[in-house]
C-alpha positions as a Markdown table, in Angstrom:
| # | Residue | x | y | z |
|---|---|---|---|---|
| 1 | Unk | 3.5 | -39.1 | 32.0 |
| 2 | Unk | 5.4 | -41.9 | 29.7 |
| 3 | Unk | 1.6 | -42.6 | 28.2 |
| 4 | Unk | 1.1 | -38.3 | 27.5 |
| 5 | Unk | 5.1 | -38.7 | 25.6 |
| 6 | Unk | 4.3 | -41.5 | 23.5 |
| 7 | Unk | 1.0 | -40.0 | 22.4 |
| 8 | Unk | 2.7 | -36.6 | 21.7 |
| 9 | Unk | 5.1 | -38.4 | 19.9 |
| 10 | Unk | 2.6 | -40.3 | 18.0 |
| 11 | Unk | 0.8 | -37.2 | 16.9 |
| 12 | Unk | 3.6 | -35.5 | 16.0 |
| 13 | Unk | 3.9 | -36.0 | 12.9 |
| 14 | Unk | 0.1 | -34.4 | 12.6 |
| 15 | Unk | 1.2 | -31.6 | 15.1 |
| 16 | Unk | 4.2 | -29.8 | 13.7 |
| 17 | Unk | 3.3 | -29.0 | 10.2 |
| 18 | Unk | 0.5 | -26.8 | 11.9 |
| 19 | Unk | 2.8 | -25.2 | 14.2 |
| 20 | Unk | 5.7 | -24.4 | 11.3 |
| 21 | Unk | 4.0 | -21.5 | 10.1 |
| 22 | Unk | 3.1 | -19.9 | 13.3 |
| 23 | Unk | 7.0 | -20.8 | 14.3 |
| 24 | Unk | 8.3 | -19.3 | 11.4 |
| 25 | Unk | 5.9 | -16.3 | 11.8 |
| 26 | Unk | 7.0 | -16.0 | 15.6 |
| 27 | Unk | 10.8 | -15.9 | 14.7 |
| 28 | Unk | 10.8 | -13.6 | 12.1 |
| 29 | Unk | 9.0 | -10.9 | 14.3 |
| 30 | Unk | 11.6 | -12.0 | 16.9 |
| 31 | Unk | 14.5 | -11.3 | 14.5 |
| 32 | Unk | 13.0 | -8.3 | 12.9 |
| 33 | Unk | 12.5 | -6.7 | 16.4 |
| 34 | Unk | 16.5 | -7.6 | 17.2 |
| 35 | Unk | 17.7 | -6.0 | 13.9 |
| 36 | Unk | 15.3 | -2.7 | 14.4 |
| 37 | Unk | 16.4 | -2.7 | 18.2 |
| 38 | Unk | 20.4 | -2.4 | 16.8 |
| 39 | Unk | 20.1 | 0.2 | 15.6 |
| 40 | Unk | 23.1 | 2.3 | 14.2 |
| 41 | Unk | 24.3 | 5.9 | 13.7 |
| 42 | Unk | 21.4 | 8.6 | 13.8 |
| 43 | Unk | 20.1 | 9.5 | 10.5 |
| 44 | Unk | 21.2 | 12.9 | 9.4 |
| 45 | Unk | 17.7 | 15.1 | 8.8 |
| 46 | Unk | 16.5 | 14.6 | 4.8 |
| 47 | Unk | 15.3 | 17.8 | 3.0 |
| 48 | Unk | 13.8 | 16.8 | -0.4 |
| 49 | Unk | 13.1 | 20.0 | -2.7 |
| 50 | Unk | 12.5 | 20.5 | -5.8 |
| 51 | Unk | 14.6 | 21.7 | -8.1 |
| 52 | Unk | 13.4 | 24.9 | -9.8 |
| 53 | Unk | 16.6 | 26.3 | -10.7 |
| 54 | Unk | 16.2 | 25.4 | -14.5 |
| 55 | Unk | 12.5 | 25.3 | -15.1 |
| 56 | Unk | 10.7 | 28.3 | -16.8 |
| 57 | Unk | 7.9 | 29.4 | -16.2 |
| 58 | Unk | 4.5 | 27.3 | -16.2 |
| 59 | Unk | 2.3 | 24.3 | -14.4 |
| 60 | Unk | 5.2 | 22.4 | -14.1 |
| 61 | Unk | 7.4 | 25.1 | -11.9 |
| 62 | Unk | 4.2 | 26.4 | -10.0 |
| 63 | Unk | 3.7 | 22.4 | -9.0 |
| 64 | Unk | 7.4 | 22.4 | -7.9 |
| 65 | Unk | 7.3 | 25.8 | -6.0 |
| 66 | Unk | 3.9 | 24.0 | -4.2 |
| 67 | Unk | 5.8 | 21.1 | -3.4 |
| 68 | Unk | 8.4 | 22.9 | -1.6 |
| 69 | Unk | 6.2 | 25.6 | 0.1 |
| 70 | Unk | 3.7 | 23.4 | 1.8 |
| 71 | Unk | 3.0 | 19.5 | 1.4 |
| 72 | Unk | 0.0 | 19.4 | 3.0 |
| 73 | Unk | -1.5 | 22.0 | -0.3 |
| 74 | Unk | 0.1 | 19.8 | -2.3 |
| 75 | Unk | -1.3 | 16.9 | -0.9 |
| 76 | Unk | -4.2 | 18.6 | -1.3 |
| 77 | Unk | -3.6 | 19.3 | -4.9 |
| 78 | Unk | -2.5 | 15.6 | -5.7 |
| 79 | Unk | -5.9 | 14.1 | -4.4 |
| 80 | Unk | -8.1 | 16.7 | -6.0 |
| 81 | Unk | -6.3 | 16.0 | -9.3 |
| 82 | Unk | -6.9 | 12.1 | -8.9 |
| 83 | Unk | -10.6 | 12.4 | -8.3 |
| 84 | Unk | -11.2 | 14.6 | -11.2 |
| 85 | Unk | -9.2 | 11.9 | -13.2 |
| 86 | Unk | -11.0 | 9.3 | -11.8 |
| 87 | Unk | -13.9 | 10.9 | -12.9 |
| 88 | Unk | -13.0 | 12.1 | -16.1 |
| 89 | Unk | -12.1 | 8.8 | -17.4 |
| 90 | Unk | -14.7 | 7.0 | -15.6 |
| 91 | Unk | -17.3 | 9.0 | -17.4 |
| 92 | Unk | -15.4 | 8.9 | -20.8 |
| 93 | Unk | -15.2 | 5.0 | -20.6 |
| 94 | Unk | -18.9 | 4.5 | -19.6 |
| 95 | Unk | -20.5 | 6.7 | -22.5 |
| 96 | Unk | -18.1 | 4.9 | -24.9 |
| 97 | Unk | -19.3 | 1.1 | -23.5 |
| 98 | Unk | -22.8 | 2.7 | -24.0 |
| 99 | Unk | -21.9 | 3.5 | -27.6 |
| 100 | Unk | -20.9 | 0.0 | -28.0 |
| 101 | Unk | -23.6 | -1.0 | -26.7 |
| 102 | Unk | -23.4 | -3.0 | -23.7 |
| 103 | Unk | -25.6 | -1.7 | -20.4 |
| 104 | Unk | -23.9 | -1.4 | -17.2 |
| 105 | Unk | -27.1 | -0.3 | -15.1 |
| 106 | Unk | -28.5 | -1.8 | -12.0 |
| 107 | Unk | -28.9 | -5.2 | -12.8 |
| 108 | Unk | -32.7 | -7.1 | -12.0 |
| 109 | Unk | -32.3 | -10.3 | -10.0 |
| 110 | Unk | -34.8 | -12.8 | -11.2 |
| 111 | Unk | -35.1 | -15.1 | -8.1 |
C-alpha cells in the first residue's frame, strides 16, 4: 500500500493535468444540471405574431399573415426560398468564374 502512495504521488504530477479537463467537464455538467433542476416560477405561455396592423398590402403582409396562420407553411416557405437562393447564386457565381476563366470541373488525378 505505502509502495502504490508513493508511486501515485510520484506520477502525479503526470496524472492530473490529464484528468483537469475531464474534472472540469464533469463539474460543469454537475452544476448546470443543479441550476436547471432549481428551477423557478413557471413560464407564462409566449405568443409571437406578427404585427400586420400597419403594413399594406403586398409580399411583405402575405409573409406576416403566413407566419401567423401556420409555421409549419412557413417553414416550408423559408426552406424553399433558401434553396432557390442557393441555387440562384450558385449558378450566377459559377458562369461568372467561367467568364473569368478559371475551370471548376472534375478534376484528373495524375497518380
Amino acid at each position: 500500500m505505502k509502495q502504490r502512495l508513493q508511486w501515485l504521488l510520484r506520477k502525479s504530477p503526470l496524472i492530473w493535468p490529464k484528468l483537469r479537463v475531464p474534472g472540469w467537464a464533469a463539474a460543469l455538467v454537475l452544476i448546470a444540471g443543479q441550476a436547471l433542476a432549481a428551477g423557478g416560477k413557471p413560464a407564462t405561455k409566449l405568443v409571437n405574431v406578427a404585427d400586420i396592423r400597419t403594413m399594406g398590402p403586398g409580399l411583405s403582409r402575405w409573409i406576416a399573415e403566413v407566419y401567423n396562420d401556420n409555421l409549419w407553411l412557413y417553414g416550408a416557405l423559408v426552406v424553399v426560398t433558401m434553396a432557390l437562393m442557393g441555387l440562384i447564386l450558385g449558378t450566377v457565381f459559377d458562369r461568372l468564374v467561367g467568364m473569368l476563366g478559371i475551370d471548376l470541373g472534375k478534376i484528373e488525378h495524375h497518380e
